[in-house]
């Protein structure tokens, strides 16, 4: 029983020292450029020179899967509800991060061998800067609560 107490006290001291050293990193907010609007033409987004070759991949390559002329009118076959404001937000995000938002996953040689591979790639949406730090703080608080509950029942 005394070994458990010692271990719990050591754990509590460790958690206290970790939390006293950890400081909240500054929140960095990126100013979102408002380039596209609800009235922007889908074809203008796809052909925007800022996207280079991959602009055509922002919307389904097979035009049978979508319809509409503007971002506000966009309809996708497999979705019942599309929020035009969110569509505009995503398109503006992609434009603001055009230099590092698309990952071409195949080499030019692979695309020449199989032209269908030209219609693939990954769009990368960066997460919040301090999301991991926030999660670690939450986990630390949970551990502290567990220690308090265990200590309450042991002592």
mmCIF file of N, CA and C in Angstrom, residues 12-139:
data_model
loop_
_atom_site.group_PDB
_atom_site.id
_atom_site.type_symbol
_atom_site.label_atom_id
_atom_site.label_comp_id
_atom_site.label_asym_id
_atom_site.label_seq_id
_atom_site.Cartn_x
_atom_site.Cartn_y
_atom_site.Cartn_z
ATOM 1 N N UNK A 12 2.201 12.528 -9.428
ATOM 2 C CA UNK A 12 1.662 13.872 -9.239
ATOM 3 C C UNK A 12 2.770 14.918 -9.369
ATOM 4 N N UNK A 13 3.930 14.668 -8.765
ATOM 5 C CA UNK A 13 5.053 15.598 -8.879
ATOM 6 C C UNK A 13 5.519 15.736 -10.325
ATOM 7 N N UNK A 14 5.557 14.629 -11.016
ATOM 8 C CA UNK A 14 5.948 14.647 -12.433
ATOM 9 C C UNK A 14 4.976 15.480 -13.251
ATOM 10 N N UNK A 15 3.695 15.291 -13.019
ATOM 11 C CA UNK A 15 2.685 16.046 -13.758
ATOM 12 C C UNK A 15 2.770 17.527 -13.437
ATOM 13 N N UNK A 16 3.056 17.863 -12.178
ATOM 14 C CA UNK A 16 3.188 19.269 -11.807
ATOM 15 C C UNK A 16 4.386 19.909 -12.490
ATOM 16 N N UNK A 17 5.491 19.195 -12.547
ATOM 17 C CA UNK A 17 6.682 19.765 -13.184
ATOM 18 C C UNK A 17 6.477 19.909 -14.681
ATOM 19 N N UNK A 18 5.772 18.981 -15.293
ATOM 20 C CA UNK A 18 5.497 19.084 -16.738
ATOM 21 C C UNK A 18 4.624 20.285 -17.031
ATOM 22 N N UNK A 19 3.604 20.491 -16.208
ATOM 23 C CA UNK A 19 2.685 21.590 -16.485
ATOM 24 C C UNK A 19 3.315 22.942 -16.199
ATOM 25 N N UNK A 20 4.247 23.012 -15.249
ATOM 26 C CA UNK A 20 4.858 24.302 -14.958
ATOM 27 C C UNK A 20 5.834 24.714 -16.057
ATOM 28 N N UNK A 21 6.378 23.749 -16.796
ATOM 29 C CA UNK A 21 7.309 24.066 -17.868
ATOM 30 C C UNK A 21 6.592 24.357 -19.179
ATOM 31 N N UNK A 22 5.420 23.818 -19.352
ATOM 32 C CA UNK A 22 4.716 23.962 -20.626
ATOM 33 C C UNK A 22 4.000 25.297 -20.683
ATOM 34 N N UNK A 23 4.283 26.056 -21.706
ATOM 35 C CA UNK A 23 3.593 27.318 -21.923
ATOM 36 C C UNK A 23 2.749 27.209 -23.176
ATOM 37 N N UNK A 24 1.642 27.914 -23.178
ATOM 38 C CA UNK A 24 0.787 27.935 -24.358
ATOM 39 C C UNK A 24 1.524 28.594 -25.507
ATOM 40 N N UNK A 25 1.621 27.929 -26.663
ATOM 41 C CA UNK A 25 2.222 28.603 -27.799
ATOM 42 C C UNK A 25 1.283 29.691 -28.304
ATOM 43 N N UNK A 26 1.819 30.737 -28.900
ATOM 44 C CA UNK A 26 0.937 31.787 -29.394
ATOM 45 C C UNK A 26 0.047 31.257 -30.516
ATOM 46 N N UNK A 27 -1.183 31.731 -30.526
ATOM 47 C CA UNK A 27 -2.118 31.337 -31.565
ATOM 48 C C UNK A 27 -1.816 32.168 -32.803
ATOM 49 N N UNK A 28 -1.547 31.475 -33.886
ATOM 50 C CA UNK A 28 -1.245 32.159 -35.141
ATOM 51 C C UNK A 28 -2.471 32.051 -36.031
ATOM 52 N N UNK A 29 -3.063 33.161 -36.347
ATOM 53 C CA UNK A 29 -4.229 33.130 -37.232
ATOM 54 C C UNK A 29 -3.809 33.583 -38.614
ATOM 55 N N UNK A 30 -4.231 32.817 -39.597
ATOM 56 C CA UNK A 30 -3.917 33.162 -40.973
ATOM 57 C C UNK A 30 -5.058 33.983 -41.545
ATOM 58 N N UNK A 31 -4.708 35.104 -42.122
ATOM 59 C CA UNK A 31 -5.738 35.936 -42.756
ATOM 60 C C UNK A 31 -6.168 35.253 -44.052
ATOM 61 N N UNK A 32 -7.437 34.968 -44.137
ATOM 62 C CA UNK A 32 -7.962 34.295 -45.308
ATOM 63 C C UNK A 32 -8.307 35.328 -46.376
ATOM 64 N N UNK A 33 -7.693 35.173 -47.522
ATOM 65 C CA UNK A 33 -8.015 36.072 -48.624
ATOM 66 C C UNK A 33 -9.392 35.723 -49.161
ATOM 67 N N UNK A 34 -10.219 36.720 -49.382
ATOM 68 C CA UNK A 34 -11.533 36.487 -49.961
ATOM 69 C C UNK A 34 -11.461 36.841 -51.437
ATOM 70 N N UNK A 35 -11.099 35.858 -52.198
ATOM 71 C CA UNK A 35 -10.957 36.040 -53.633
ATOM 72 C C UNK A 35 -12.223 35.563 -54.356
ATOM 73 N N UNK A 36 -12.666 34.357 -53.974
ATOM 74 C CA UNK A 36 -13.870 33.793 -54.587
ATOM 75 C C UNK A 36 -15.097 34.182 -53.775
ATOM 76 N N UNK A 37 -16.222 34.255 -54.449
ATOM 77 C CA UNK A 37 -17.504 34.534 -53.807
ATOM 78 C C UNK A 37 -18.503 33.469 -54.246
ATOM 79 N N UNK A 38 -19.705 33.561 -53.730
ATOM 80 C CA UNK A 38 -20.750 32.615 -54.130
ATOM 81 C C UNK A 38 -21.040 32.705 -55.630
ATOM 82 N N UNK A 39 -20.793 33.881 -56.205
ATOM 83 C CA UNK A 39 -21.079 34.071 -57.635
ATOM 84 C C UNK A 39 -19.897 33.687 -58.527
ATOM 85 N N UNK A 40 -18.773 33.274 -57.940
ATOM 86 C CA UNK A 40 -17.620 32.870 -58.752
ATOM 87 C C UNK A 40 -17.972 31.638 -59.574
ATOM 88 N N UNK A 41 -17.523 31.640 -60.819
ATOM 89 C CA UNK A 41 -17.792 30.504 -61.699
ATOM 90 C C UNK A 41 -16.884 29.334 -61.320
ATOM 91 N N UNK A 42 -17.443 28.148 -61.306
ATOM 92 C CA UNK A 42 -16.674 26.943 -60.996
ATOM 93 C C UNK A 42 -15.513 26.796 -61.974
ATOM 94 N N UNK A 43 -15.764 27.081 -63.231
ATOM 95 C CA UNK A 43 -14.705 26.974 -64.241
ATOM 96 C C UNK A 43 -13.567 27.955 -63.966
ATOM 97 N N UNK A 44 -13.885 29.132 -63.399
ATOM 98 C CA UNK A 44 -12.837 30.091 -63.045
ATOM 99 C C UNK A 44 -11.960 29.565 -61.913
ATOM 100 N N UNK A 45 -12.565 28.871 -60.962
ATOM 101 C CA UNK A 45 -11.790 28.269 -59.874
ATOM 102 C C UNK A 45 -10.887 27.178 -60.456
ATOM 103 N N UNK A 46 -11.448 26.315 -61.262
ATOM 104 C CA UNK A 46 -10.683 25.200 -61.821
ATOM 105 C C UNK A 46 -9.532 25.675 -62.714
ATOM 106 N N UNK A 47 -9.736 26.784 -63.406
ATOM 107 C CA UNK A 47 -8.729 27.282 -64.353
ATOM 108 C C UNK A 47 -7.868 28.404 -63.799
ATOM 109 N N UNK A 48 -8.003 28.700 -62.507
ATOM 110 C CA UNK A 48 -7.204 29.763 -61.903
ATOM 111 C C UNK A 48 -5.721 29.382 -62.029
ATOM 112 N N UNK A 49 -4.896 30.245 -62.624
ATOM 113 C CA UNK A 49 -3.479 29.931 -62.819
ATOM 114 C C UNK A 49 -2.723 29.632 -61.516
ATOM 115 N N UNK A 50 -3.213 30.125 -60.382
ATOM 116 C CA UNK A 50 -2.536 29.879 -59.114
ATOM 117 C C UNK A 50 -2.487 28.384 -58.786
ATOM 118 N N UNK A 51 -3.434 27.610 -59.312
ATOM 119 C CA UNK A 51 -3.481 26.176 -59.041
ATOM 120 C C UNK A 51 -2.650 25.346 -60.016
ATOM 121 N N UNK A 52 -2.198 25.928 -61.081
ATOM 122 C CA UNK A 52 -1.414 25.161 -62.049
ATOM 123 C C UNK A 52 -2.243 24.038 -62.656
ATOM 124 N N UNK A 53 -1.616 22.863 -62.790
ATOM 125 C CA UNK A 53 -2.271 21.701 -63.417
ATOM 126 C C UNK A 53 -3.365 21.071 -62.566
ATOM 127 N N UNK A 54 -3.340 21.276 -61.270
ATOM 128 C CA UNK A 54 -4.265 20.527 -60.413
ATOM 129 C C UNK A 54 -5.592 21.237 -60.146
ATOM 130 N N UNK A 55 -5.807 22.429 -60.648
ATOM 131 C CA UNK A 55 -7.073 23.124 -60.436
ATOM 132 C C UNK A 55 -8.266 22.324 -60.923
ATOM 133 N N UNK A 56 -8.074 21.565 -61.970
ATOM 134 C CA UNK A 56 -9.160 20.737 -62.525
ATOM 135 C C UNK A 56 -9.560 19.605 -61.587
ATOM 136 N N UNK A 57 -8.713 19.335 -60.570
ATOM 137 C CA UNK A 57 -8.998 18.247 -59.633
ATOM 138 C C UNK A 57 -9.733 18.718 -58.375
ATOM 139 N N UNK A 58 -9.955 20.018 -58.248
ATOM 140 C CA UNK A 58 -10.638 20.536 -57.067
ATOM 141 C C UNK A 58 -12.077 20.021 -57.016
ATOM 142 N N UNK A 59 -12.679 19.890 -58.163
ATOM 143 C CA UNK A 59 -14.030 19.330 -58.286
ATOM 144 C C UNK A 59 -13.901 18.000 -59.021
ATOM 145 N N UNK A 60 -14.900 17.123 -58.932
ATOM 146 C CA UNK A 60 -14.774 15.823 -59.602
ATOM 147 C C UNK A 60 -14.400 15.980 -61.088
ATOM 148 N N UNK A 61 -13.458 15.153 -61.525
ATOM 149 C CA UNK A 61 -12.991 15.201 -62.911
ATOM 150 C C UNK A 61 -14.128 14.811 -63.859
ATOM 151 N N UNK A 62 -14.908 13.824 -63.464
ATOM 152 C CA UNK A 62 -16.048 13.388 -64.269
ATOM 153 C C UNK A 62 -17.186 14.380 -64.051
ATOM 154 N N UNK A 63 -17.475 15.175 -65.059
ATOM 155 C CA UNK A 63 -18.493 16.223 -64.927
ATOM 156 C C UNK A 63 -19.904 15.665 -64.727
ATOM 157 N N UNK A 64 -20.083 14.380 -64.901
ATOM 158 C CA UNK A 64 -21.371 13.763 -64.622
ATOM 159 C C UNK A 64 -21.699 13.715 -63.141
ATOM 160 N N UNK A 65 -20.701 13.945 -62.289
ATOM 161 C CA UNK A 65 -20.901 13.893 -60.843
ATOM 162 C C UNK A 65 -21.245 15.244 -60.225
ATOM 163 N N UNK A 66 -21.185 16.295 -61.008
ATOM 164 C CA UNK A 66 -21.525 17.609 -60.462
ATOM 165 C C UNK A 66 -22.225 18.454 -61.513
ATOM 166 N N UNK A 67 -22.930 19.465 -61.031
ATOM 167 C CA UNK A 67 -23.601 20.396 -61.937
ATOM 168 C C UNK A 67 -23.603 21.776 -61.293
ATOM 169 N N UNK A 68 -23.937 22.771 -62.074
ATOM 170 C CA UNK A 68 -23.962 24.153 -61.607
ATOM 171 C C UNK A 68 -22.910 24.962 -62.325
ATOM 172 N N UNK A 69 -23.119 26.256 -62.333
ATOM 173 C CA UNK A 69 -22.181 27.160 -62.995
ATOM 174 C C UNK A 69 -21.340 27.917 -61.982
ATOM 175 N N UNK A 70 -21.946 28.314 -60.864
ATOM 176 C CA UNK A 70 -21.245 29.094 -59.848
ATOM 177 C C UNK A 70 -21.049 28.253 -58.589
ATOM 178 N N UNK A 71 -20.216 28.737 -57.677
ATOM 179 C CA UNK A 71 -20.008 28.032 -56.408
ATOM 180 C C UNK A 71 -21.306 27.925 -55.624
ATOM 181 N N UNK A 72 -22.153 28.920 -55.756
ATOM 182 C CA UNK A 72 -23.443 28.900 -55.071
ATOM 183 C C UNK A 72 -24.369 27.824 -55.643
ATOM 184 N N UNK A 73 -24.249 27.557 -56.925
ATOM 185 C CA UNK A 73 -25.128 26.592 -57.600
ATOM 186 C C UNK A 73 -24.578 25.170 -57.593
ATOM 187 N N UNK A 74 -23.371 24.970 -57.097
ATOM 188 C CA UNK A 74 -22.733 23.657 -57.154
ATOM 189 C C UNK A 74 -23.606 22.576 -56.532
ATOM 190 N N UNK A 75 -23.812 21.503 -57.265
ATOM 191 C CA UNK A 75 -24.518 20.321 -56.784
ATOM 192 C C UNK A 75 -23.633 19.108 -57.068
ATOM 193 N N UNK A 76 -23.486 18.244 -56.081
ATOM 194 C CA UNK A 76 -22.725 17.012 -56.245
ATOM 195 C C UNK A 76 -23.671 15.833 -56.126
ATOM 196 N N UNK A 77 -23.457 14.839 -56.960
ATOM 197 C CA UNK A 77 -24.358 13.694 -57.034
ATOM 198 C C UNK A 77 -24.575 13.024 -55.684
ATOM 199 N N UNK A 78 -23.529 12.867 -54.895
ATOM 200 C CA UNK A 78 -23.629 12.076 -53.668
ATOM 201 C C UNK A 78 -23.872 12.894 -52.401
ATOM 202 N N UNK A 79 -24.143 14.205 -52.532
ATOM 203 C CA UNK A 79 -24.432 15.034 -51.361
ATOM 204 C C UNK A 79 -25.808 15.685 -51.490
ATOM 205 N N UNK A 80 -26.591 15.653 -50.406
ATOM 206 C CA UNK A 80 -27.913 16.280 -50.408
ATOM 207 C C UNK A 80 -27.837 17.771 -50.133
ATOM 208 N N UNK A 81 -26.907 18.169 -49.282
ATOM 209 C CA UNK A 81 -26.841 19.566 -48.879
ATOM 210 C C UNK A 81 -25.404 20.056 -48.989
ATOM 211 N N UNK A 82 -25.219 21.113 -49.736
ATOM 212 C CA UNK A 82 -23.914 21.748 -49.868
ATOM 213 C C UNK A 82 -24.073 23.193 -49.429
ATOM 214 N N UNK A 83 -23.279 23.595 -48.455
ATOM 215 C CA UNK A 83 -23.323 24.959 -47.946
ATOM 216 C C UNK A 83 -22.467 25.842 -48.861
ATOM 217 N N UNK A 84 -23.077 26.731 -49.631
ATOM 218 C CA UNK A 84 -22.307 27.576 -50.550
ATOM 219 C C UNK A 84 -21.237 28.406 -49.850
ATOM 220 N N UNK A 85 -21.522 28.870 -48.636
ATOM 221 C CA UNK A 85 -20.526 29.657 -47.898
ATOM 222 C C UNK A 85 -19.302 28.808 -47.551
ATOM 223 N N UNK A 86 -19.522 27.551 -47.185
ATOM 224 C CA UNK A 86 -18.405 26.646 -46.880
ATOM 225 C C UNK A 86 -17.628 26.323 -48.155
ATOM 226 N N UNK A 87 -18.337 26.168 -49.274
ATOM 227 C CA UNK A 87 -17.670 25.921 -50.556
ATOM 228 C C UNK A 87 -16.751 27.079 -50.899
ATOM 229 N N UNK A 88 -17.239 28.289 -50.724
ATOM 230 C CA UNK A 88 -16.435 29.488 -50.990
ATOM 231 C C UNK A 88 -15.242 29.522 -50.047
ATOM 232 N N UNK A 89 -15.477 29.228 -48.766
ATOM 233 C CA UNK A 89 -14.396 29.231 -47.778
ATOM 234 C C UNK A 89 -13.291 28.242 -48.157
ATOM 235 N N UNK A 90 -13.680 27.038 -48.561
ATOM 236 C CA UNK A 90 -12.695 26.021 -48.938
ATOM 237 C C UNK A 90 -11.917 26.448 -50.175
ATOM 238 N N UNK A 91 -12.607 26.980 -51.160
ATOM 239 C CA UNK A 91 -11.927 27.433 -52.380
ATOM 240 C C UNK A 91 -10.945 28.564 -52.069
ATOM 241 N N UNK A 92 -11.329 29.488 -51.201
ATOM 242 C CA UNK A 92 -10.422 30.570 -50.799
ATOM 243 C C UNK A 92 -9.240 30.036 -49.994
ATOM 244 N N UNK A 93 -9.487 29.046 -49.147
ATOM 245 C CA UNK A 93 -8.391 28.420 -48.397
ATOM 246 C C UNK A 93 -7.394 27.791 -49.367
ATOM 247 N N UNK A 94 -7.911 27.028 -50.319
ATOM 248 C CA UNK A 94 -7.031 26.374 -51.291
ATOM 249 C C UNK A 94 -6.217 27.406 -52.068
ATOM 250 N N UNK A 95 -6.863 28.489 -52.435
ATOM 251 C CA UNK A 95 -6.151 29.528 -53.195
ATOM 252 C C UNK A 95 -5.072 30.182 -52.339
ATOM 253 N N UNK A 96 -5.374 30.450 -51.074
ATOM 254 C CA UNK A 96 -4.402 31.075 -50.174
ATOM 255 C C UNK A 96 -3.215 30.156 -49.888
ATOM 256 N N UNK A 97 -3.416 28.853 -50.023
ATOM 257 C CA UNK A 97 -2.365 27.873 -49.748
ATOM 258 C C UNK A 97 -1.997 27.075 -50.999
ATOM 259 N N UNK A 98 -2.171 27.687 -52.151
ATOM 260 C CA UNK A 98 -1.992 26.976 -53.421
ATOM 261 C C UNK A 98 -0.596 26.389 -53.593
ATOM 262 N N UNK A 99 0.387 27.008 -52.981
ATOM 263 C CA UNK A 99 1.753 26.528 -53.164
ATOM 264 C C UNK A 99 2.050 25.237 -52.410
ATOM 265 N N UNK A 100 1.231 24.880 -51.413
ATOM 266 C CA UNK A 100 1.512 23.648 -50.662
ATOM 267 C C UNK A 100 0.256 22.885 -50.239
ATOM 268 N N UNK A 101 -0.820 23.008 -50.981
ATOM 269 C CA UNK A 101 -2.043 22.308 -50.584
ATOM 270 C C UNK A 101 -2.296 21.040 -51.399
ATOM 271 N N UNK A 102 -1.552 20.852 -52.500
ATOM 272 C CA UNK A 102 -1.785 19.677 -53.345
ATOM 273 C C UNK A 102 -0.541 18.812 -53.370
ATOM 274 N N UNK A 103 -0.742 17.512 -53.197
ATOM 275 C CA UNK A 103 0.365 16.558 -53.246
ATOM 276 C C UNK A 103 0.143 15.647 -54.437
ATOM 277 N N UNK A 104 1.038 15.735 -55.398
ATOM 278 C CA UNK A 104 0.989 14.885 -56.586
ATOM 279 C C UNK A 104 1.637 13.561 -56.208
ATOM 280 N N UNK A 105 0.862 12.482 -56.132
ATOM 281 C CA UNK A 105 1.366 11.240 -55.561
ATOM 282 C C UNK A 105 2.030 10.315 -56.576
ATOM 283 N N UNK A 106 1.948 10.641 -57.861
ATOM 284 C CA UNK A 106 2.572 9.800 -58.885
ATOM 285 C C UNK A 106 3.645 10.569 -59.634
ATOM 286 N N UNK A 107 4.668 9.852 -60.056
ATOM 287 C CA UNK A 107 5.734 10.472 -60.839
ATOM 288 C C UNK A 107 5.253 10.669 -62.272
ATOM 289 N N UNK A 108 5.977 11.490 -63.000
ATOM 290 C CA UNK A 108 5.628 11.722 -64.406
ATOM 291 C C UNK A 108 5.725 10.425 -65.202
ATOM 292 N N UNK A 109 6.696 9.582 -64.894
ATOM 293 C CA UNK A 109 6.847 8.295 -65.591
ATOM 294 C C UNK A 109 5.622 7.403 -65.345
ATOM 295 N N UNK A 110 5.127 7.378 -64.106
ATOM 296 C CA UNK A 110 3.944 6.572 -63.798
ATOM 297 C C UNK A 110 2.716 7.107 -64.531
ATOM 298 N N UNK A 111 2.615 8.420 -64.641
ATOM 299 C CA UNK A 111 1.475 9.016 -65.346
ATOM 300 C C UNK A 111 1.549 8.746 -66.845
ATOM 301 N N UNK A 112 2.750 8.720 -67.401
ATOM 302 C CA UNK A 112 2.886 8.417 -68.831
ATOM 303 C C UNK A 112 2.519 6.970 -69.097
ATOM 304 N N UNK A 113 2.871 6.080 -68.178
ATOM 305 C CA UNK A 113 2.542 4.670 -68.333
ATOM 306 C C UNK A 113 1.049 4.419 -68.147
ATOM 307 N N UNK A 114 0.399 5.206 -67.297
ATOM 308 C CA UNK A 114 -1.034 5.053 -67.038
ATOM 309 C C UNK A 114 -1.661 6.443 -66.950
ATOM 310 N N UNK A 115 -2.162 6.982 -68.069
ATOM 311 C CA UNK A 115 -2.696 8.354 -68.093
ATOM 312 C C UNK A 115 -3.822 8.628 -67.093
ATOM 313 N N UNK A 116 -4.546 7.593 -66.648
ATOM 314 C CA UNK A 116 -5.611 7.814 -65.672
ATOM 315 C C UNK A 116 -5.063 8.331 -64.335
ATOM 316 N N UNK A 117 -3.787 8.091 -64.068
ATOM 317 C CA UNK A 117 -3.174 8.550 -62.817
ATOM 318 C C UNK A 117 -3.052 10.066 -62.769
ATOM 319 N N UNK A 118 -3.193 10.734 -63.908
ATOM 320 C CA UNK A 118 -3.142 12.195 -63.940
ATOM 321 C C UNK A 118 -4.326 12.813 -63.197
ATOM 322 N N UNK A 119 -5.359 12.027 -62.978
ATOM 323 C CA UNK A 119 -6.566 12.522 -62.313
ATOM 324 C C UNK A 119 -6.578 12.186 -60.824
ATOM 325 N N UNK A 120 -5.416 11.980 -60.236
ATOM 326 C CA UNK A 120 -5.352 11.669 -58.812
ATOM 327 C C UNK A 120 -4.351 12.584 -58.115
ATOM 328 N N UNK A 121 -4.495 12.686 -56.835
ATOM 329 C CA UNK A 121 -3.617 13.493 -55.993
ATOM 330 C C UNK A 121 -4.311 13.709 -54.662
ATOM 331 N N UNK A 122 -3.620 14.357 -53.747
ATOM 332 C CA UNK A 122 -4.174 14.615 -52.422
ATOM 333 C C UNK A 122 -4.179 16.105 -52.141
ATOM 334 N N UNK A 123 -5.284 16.591 -51.622
ATOM 335 C CA UNK A 123 -5.354 17.963 -51.143
ATOM 336 C C UNK A 123 -5.101 17.934 -49.644
ATOM 337 N N UNK A 124 -4.195 18.767 -49.188
ATOM 338 C CA UNK A 124 -3.758 18.785 -47.804
ATOM 339 C C UNK A 124 -4.341 20.001 -47.097
ATOM 340 N N UNK A 125 -5.086 19.759 -46.039
ATOM 341 C CA UNK A 125 -5.655 20.829 -45.226
ATOM 342 C C UNK A 125 -4.930 20.818 -43.882
ATOM 343 N N UNK A 126 -4.117 21.830 -43.652
ATOM 344 C CA UNK A 126 -3.335 21.917 -42.421
ATOM 345 C C UNK A 126 -4.276 22.097 -41.230
ATOM 346 N N UNK A 127 -3.950 21.432 -40.120
ATOM 347 C CA UNK A 127 -4.752 21.531 -38.910
ATOM 348 C C UNK A 127 -4.420 22.781 -38.113
ATOM 349 N N UNK A 128 -5.057 22.928 -36.980
ATOM 350 C CA UNK A 128 -4.796 24.063 -36.093
ATOM 351 C C UNK A 128 -3.399 23.943 -35.501
ATOM 352 N N UNK A 129 -2.718 25.066 -35.375
ATOM 353 C CA UNK A 129 -1.328 25.068 -34.916
ATOM 354 C C UNK A 129 -1.126 24.447 -33.547
ATOM 355 N N UNK A 130 -1.999 24.710 -32.607
ATOM 356 C CA UNK A 130 -1.762 24.217 -31.247
ATOM 357 C C UNK A 130 -2.752 23.131 -30.835
ATOM 358 N N UNK A 131 -3.340 22.426 -31.781
ATOM 359 C CA UNK A 131 -4.324 21.396 -31.449
ATOM 360 C C UNK A 131 -3.687 20.270 -30.643
ATOM 361 N N UNK A 132 -2.473 19.838 -31.001
ATOM 362 C CA UNK A 132 -1.809 18.773 -30.267
ATOM 363 C C UNK A 132 -1.483 19.230 -28.845
ATOM 364 N N UNK A 133 -1.015 20.450 -28.716
ATOM 365 C CA UNK A 133 -0.693 20.987 -27.390
ATOM 366 C C UNK A 133 -1.943 21.019 -26.512
ATOM 367 N N UNK A 134 -3.053 21.451 -27.069
ATOM 368 C CA UNK A 134 -4.311 21.494 -26.315
ATOM 369 C C UNK A 134 -4.724 20.095 -25.873
ATOM 370 N N UNK A 135 -4.571 19.120 -26.764
ATOM 371 C CA UNK A 135 -4.941 17.739 -26.428
ATOM 372 C C UNK A 135 -4.054 17.205 -25.311
ATOM 373 N N UNK A 136 -2.772 17.538 -25.335
ATOM 374 C CA UNK A 136 -1.860 17.083 -24.288
ATOM 375 C C UNK A 136 -2.248 17.681 -22.940
ATOM 376 N N UNK A 137 -2.659 18.934 -22.927
ATOM 377 C CA UNK A 137 -3.114 19.568 -21.681
ATOM 378 C C UNK A 137 -4.358 18.856 -21.158
ATOM 379 N N UNK A 138 -5.287 18.523 -22.053
ATOM 380 C CA UNK A 138 -6.497 17.800 -21.646
ATOM 381 C C UNK A 138 -6.133 16.447 -21.045
ATOM 382 N N UNK A 139 -5.185 15.741 -21.674
ATOM 383 C CA UNK A 139 -4.768 14.432 -21.162
ATOM 384 C C UNK A 139 -4.117 14.571 -19.787
#
